[in-house]
Tab-separated table of C-alpha atoms in Angstrom:
chain	number	residue	atom	x	y	z
G	1	HIS	CA	70.527	85.216	185.472
G	2	ASP	CA	73.879	84.267	184.022
G	3	LYS	CA	74.687	86.672	181.188
G	4	LEU	CA	76.212	84.064	178.871
G	5	THR	CA	73.634	81.266	179.087
G	6	GLY	CA	70.502	83.012	180.338
G	7	LEU	CA	70.238	80.283	183.002
G	8	TYR	CA	70.045	81.074	186.698
G	9	ASN	CA	73.221	82.318	188.353
G	10	ARG	CA	74.976	80.823	191.357
G	11	SER	CA	73.558	83.283	193.880
G	12	TYR	CA	69.944	82.660	192.839
G	13	ILE	CA	70.371	78.882	192.937
G	14	GLU	CA	71.969	79.032	196.374
G	15	ASN	CA	69.175	81.197	197.790
G	16	ILE	CA	66.266	79.198	196.362
G	17	SER	CA	67.906	75.867	197.189
G	18	ASN	CA	68.365	76.893	200.805
G	19	GLN	CA	64.616	77.615	201.001
G	20	TRP	CA	63.812	74.285	199.338
G	21	LEU	CA	66.121	72.384	201.683
G	22	GLU	CA	64.609	74.005	204.769
G	23	ASN	CA	61.113	73.000	203.628
G	24	ALA	CA	62.279	69.531	202.580
G	25	TYR	CA	63.827	68.990	206.001
G	26	LYS	CA	60.521	69.824	207.698
G	27	ARG	CA	58.449	67.741	205.277
G	28	LYS	CA	60.973	64.905	204.841
G	29	GLU	CA	61.137	65.413	201.063
G	30	SER	CA	63.981	64.534	198.743
G	31	ILE	CA	66.068	67.177	196.978
G	32	VAL	CA	68.618	66.104	194.352
G	33	CYS	CA	71.606	68.090	193.136
G	34	ILE	CA	73.319	67.407	189.810
G	35	VAL	CA	76.719	69.026	189.235
G	36	PHE	CA	78.486	68.738	185.897
G	37	ASP	CA	81.190	70.228	183.770
G	38	ILE	CA	82.494	69.808	180.253
G	39	ASP	CA	85.361	67.331	179.931
G	40	GLY	CA	88.533	68.880	178.542
G	41	PHE	CA	87.015	72.343	178.310
G	42	LYS	CA	90.352	74.115	178.737
G	43	SER	CA	91.693	72.432	175.599
G	44	ILE	CA	88.597	73.576	173.662
G	45	ASN	CA	89.358	77.165	174.668
G	46	ASP	CA	93.075	76.716	173.944
G	47	ASN	CA	92.536	75.121	170.526
G	48	TYR	CA	89.530	77.053	169.222
G	49	GLY	CA	89.376	80.264	171.264
G	50	HIS	CA	87.265	81.547	174.111
G	51	LEU	CA	84.397	82.742	171.912
G	52	PHE	CA	83.977	79.212	170.557
G	53	GLY	CA	84.206	77.929	174.139
G	54	ASP	CA	81.402	80.333	175.062
G	55	GLU	CA	79.262	78.849	172.283
G	56	ILE	CA	79.894	75.347	173.670
G	57	ILE	CA	78.823	76.499	177.142
G	58	LYS	CA	75.598	77.951	175.686
G	59	LEU	CA	74.850	74.768	173.705
G	60	VAL	CA	75.440	72.523	176.722
G	61	GLY	CA	73.284	74.747	178.940
G	62	LYS	CA	70.447	74.716	176.395
G	63	ALA	CA	70.617	70.946	175.819
G	64	CYS	CA	70.492	70.230	179.548
G	65	SER	CA	67.774	72.773	180.306
G	66	ASP	CA	65.596	71.060	177.687
G	67	ILE	CA	65.687	67.880	179.815
G	68	VAL	CA	64.831	69.294	183.248
G	69	ARG	CA	61.342	70.221	184.399
G	70	GLU	CA	60.201	73.838	184.441
G	71	THR	CA	60.033	73.674	188.239
G	72	ASP	CA	63.697	72.598	188.536
G	73	LEU	CA	66.589	75.001	188.996
G	74	ILE	CA	69.373	74.929	186.415
G	75	GLY	CA	72.208	77.372	186.336
G	76	ARG	CA	75.792	78.061	185.531
G	77	PHE	CA	77.909	77.827	188.634
G	78	GLY	CA	81.008	79.313	187.028
G	79	GLY	CA	83.289	78.636	184.072
G	80	ASP	CA	82.056	75.417	182.476
G	81	GLU	CA	80.441	74.084	185.655
G	82	PHE	CA	76.667	73.820	185.944
G	83	VAL	CA	74.327	72.862	188.753
G	84	ILE	CA	70.758	71.547	188.740
G	85	VAL	CA	68.543	71.236	191.809
G	86	LEU	CA	65.467	69.011	191.614
G	87	LYS	CA	62.587	68.885	194.091
G	88	ASP	CA	60.436	65.851	194.878
G	89	ILE	CA	62.579	63.343	193.002
G	90	SER	CA	64.504	60.283	194.145
G	91	LEU	CA	68.259	59.954	193.782
G	92	GLU	CA	67.642	57.125	191.305
G	93	ASN	CA	65.415	59.318	189.111
G	94	GLY	CA	67.900	62.171	189.411
G	95	GLN	CA	70.580	59.806	188.136
G	96	LYS	CA	68.340	58.822	185.202
G	97	LYS	CA	67.868	62.499	184.342
G	98	ALA	CA	71.645	62.990	184.483
G	99	GLU	CA	72.138	60.000	182.150
G	100	LYS	CA	69.674	61.577	179.672
G	101	MET	CA	71.628	64.824	179.767
G	102	LEU	CA	74.921	63.023	179.201
G	103	ASP	CA	73.425	61.165	176.230
G	104	SER	CA	72.063	64.414	174.801
G	105	ILE	CA	75.483	66.096	175.045
G	106	ARG	CA	77.245	63.141	173.430
G	107	LYS	CA	74.872	63.473	170.447
G	108	LEU	CA	75.581	67.172	169.837
G	109	LYS	CA	76.952	67.788	166.343
G	110	ILE	CA	79.467	70.582	166.812
G	111	TYR	CA	81.909	71.563	164.098
G	112	LYS	CA	84.733	74.067	163.882
G	113	ASP	CA	86.680	74.504	160.624
G	114	ASN	CA	85.006	71.356	159.234
G	115	ASN	CA	86.247	69.333	162.218
G	116	HIS	CA	83.766	67.522	164.441
G	117	ILE	CA	84.304	68.519	168.072
G	118	PRO	CA	83.045	65.745	170.375
G	119	ILE	CA	81.675	66.999	173.674
G	120	THR	CA	81.357	64.931	176.829
G	121	MET	CA	80.824	65.813	180.440
G	122	SER	CA	81.300	64.360	183.879
G	123	ILE	CA	78.341	64.432	186.249
G	124	GLY	CA	77.950	64.019	189.988
G	125	VAL	CA	74.547	63.396	191.568
G	126	GLY	CA	73.707	63.657	195.255
G	127	ASP	CA	70.631	64.037	197.415
G	128	ASN	CA	69.836	65.617	200.756
G	129	LEU	CA	70.699	62.401	202.614
G	130	LYS	CA	67.332	61.181	203.806
G	131	CYS	CA	66.240	64.821	204.135
G	132	ASN	CA	68.953	65.675	206.669
G	133	LEU	CA	70.854	68.378	204.777
G	134	LYS	CA	69.672	71.921	205.369
G	135	GLU	CA	72.104	74.034	203.339
G	136	PHE	CA	72.872	74.249	199.648
G	137	ASN	CA	76.639	74.202	200.221
G	138	GLU	CA	76.372	70.773	201.863
G	139	LEU	CA	74.195	69.415	199.054
G	140	PHE	CA	76.430	70.915	196.363
G	141	ASN	CA	79.579	69.556	197.995
G	142	TYR	CA	78.087	66.072	198.135
G	143	ALA	CA	77.304	66.117	194.380
G	144	ASP	CA	80.611	67.839	193.580
G	145	MET	CA	82.603	65.059	195.277
G	146	ARG	CA	80.817	62.605	193.013
G	147	LEU	CA	81.613	64.766	189.964
G	148	TYR	CA	85.305	64.453	190.824
G	149	LYS	CA	84.875	60.708	191.264
G	150	ALA	CA	83.379	60.551	187.734
G	151	LYS	CA	86.414	62.459	186.415
G	152	LYS	CA	88.844	60.224	188.315
G	153	ASN	CA	87.097	57.138	186.889
G	154	GLY	CA	87.650	58.243	183.284
G	155	LYS	CA	85.230	61.128	182.629
G	156	ASN	CA	82.203	61.017	180.282
G	157	GLN	CA	80.008	59.402	182.933
G	158	VAL	CA	77.544	59.887	185.781
G	159	CYS	CA	78.495	59.085	189.374
G	160	ALA	CA	75.691	58.875	191.940
G	161	SER	CA	77.333	56.722	194.605
G	162	ASP	CA	80.287	56.935	196.955
């Protein structure tokens, strides 16, 4: 587990996801990966300090973990980047789940020194390409490219297409 958030760590997610992908390939099942990070997180750390930034990471992790199913994997990938892996779900439903998470984060009421600190995130969503991907790194990279597309297109949004 990740020490800061209590969510799964990168190594655990990679290992379990590789098992899931192997089984999904054999059974022709869909696996969806959601990758997200907090928009402008560096400026939060710079303006309010790293301990406050840590609190933001914990709040975001908790808010998003409340939306996923108990059988899903959610973890901190590093820094302010998170990853979620969902079994037996379509890309469209994975995108809907990502939209719910984004909405939940936008509604967080976070204050520092009586100032409201708005939090948004950019999210990329990808699937195992008609059950053809066998390794987590491929699945993650696919979702991560879409995360960067969401950032390039203005942040504070979900991208689930090329």
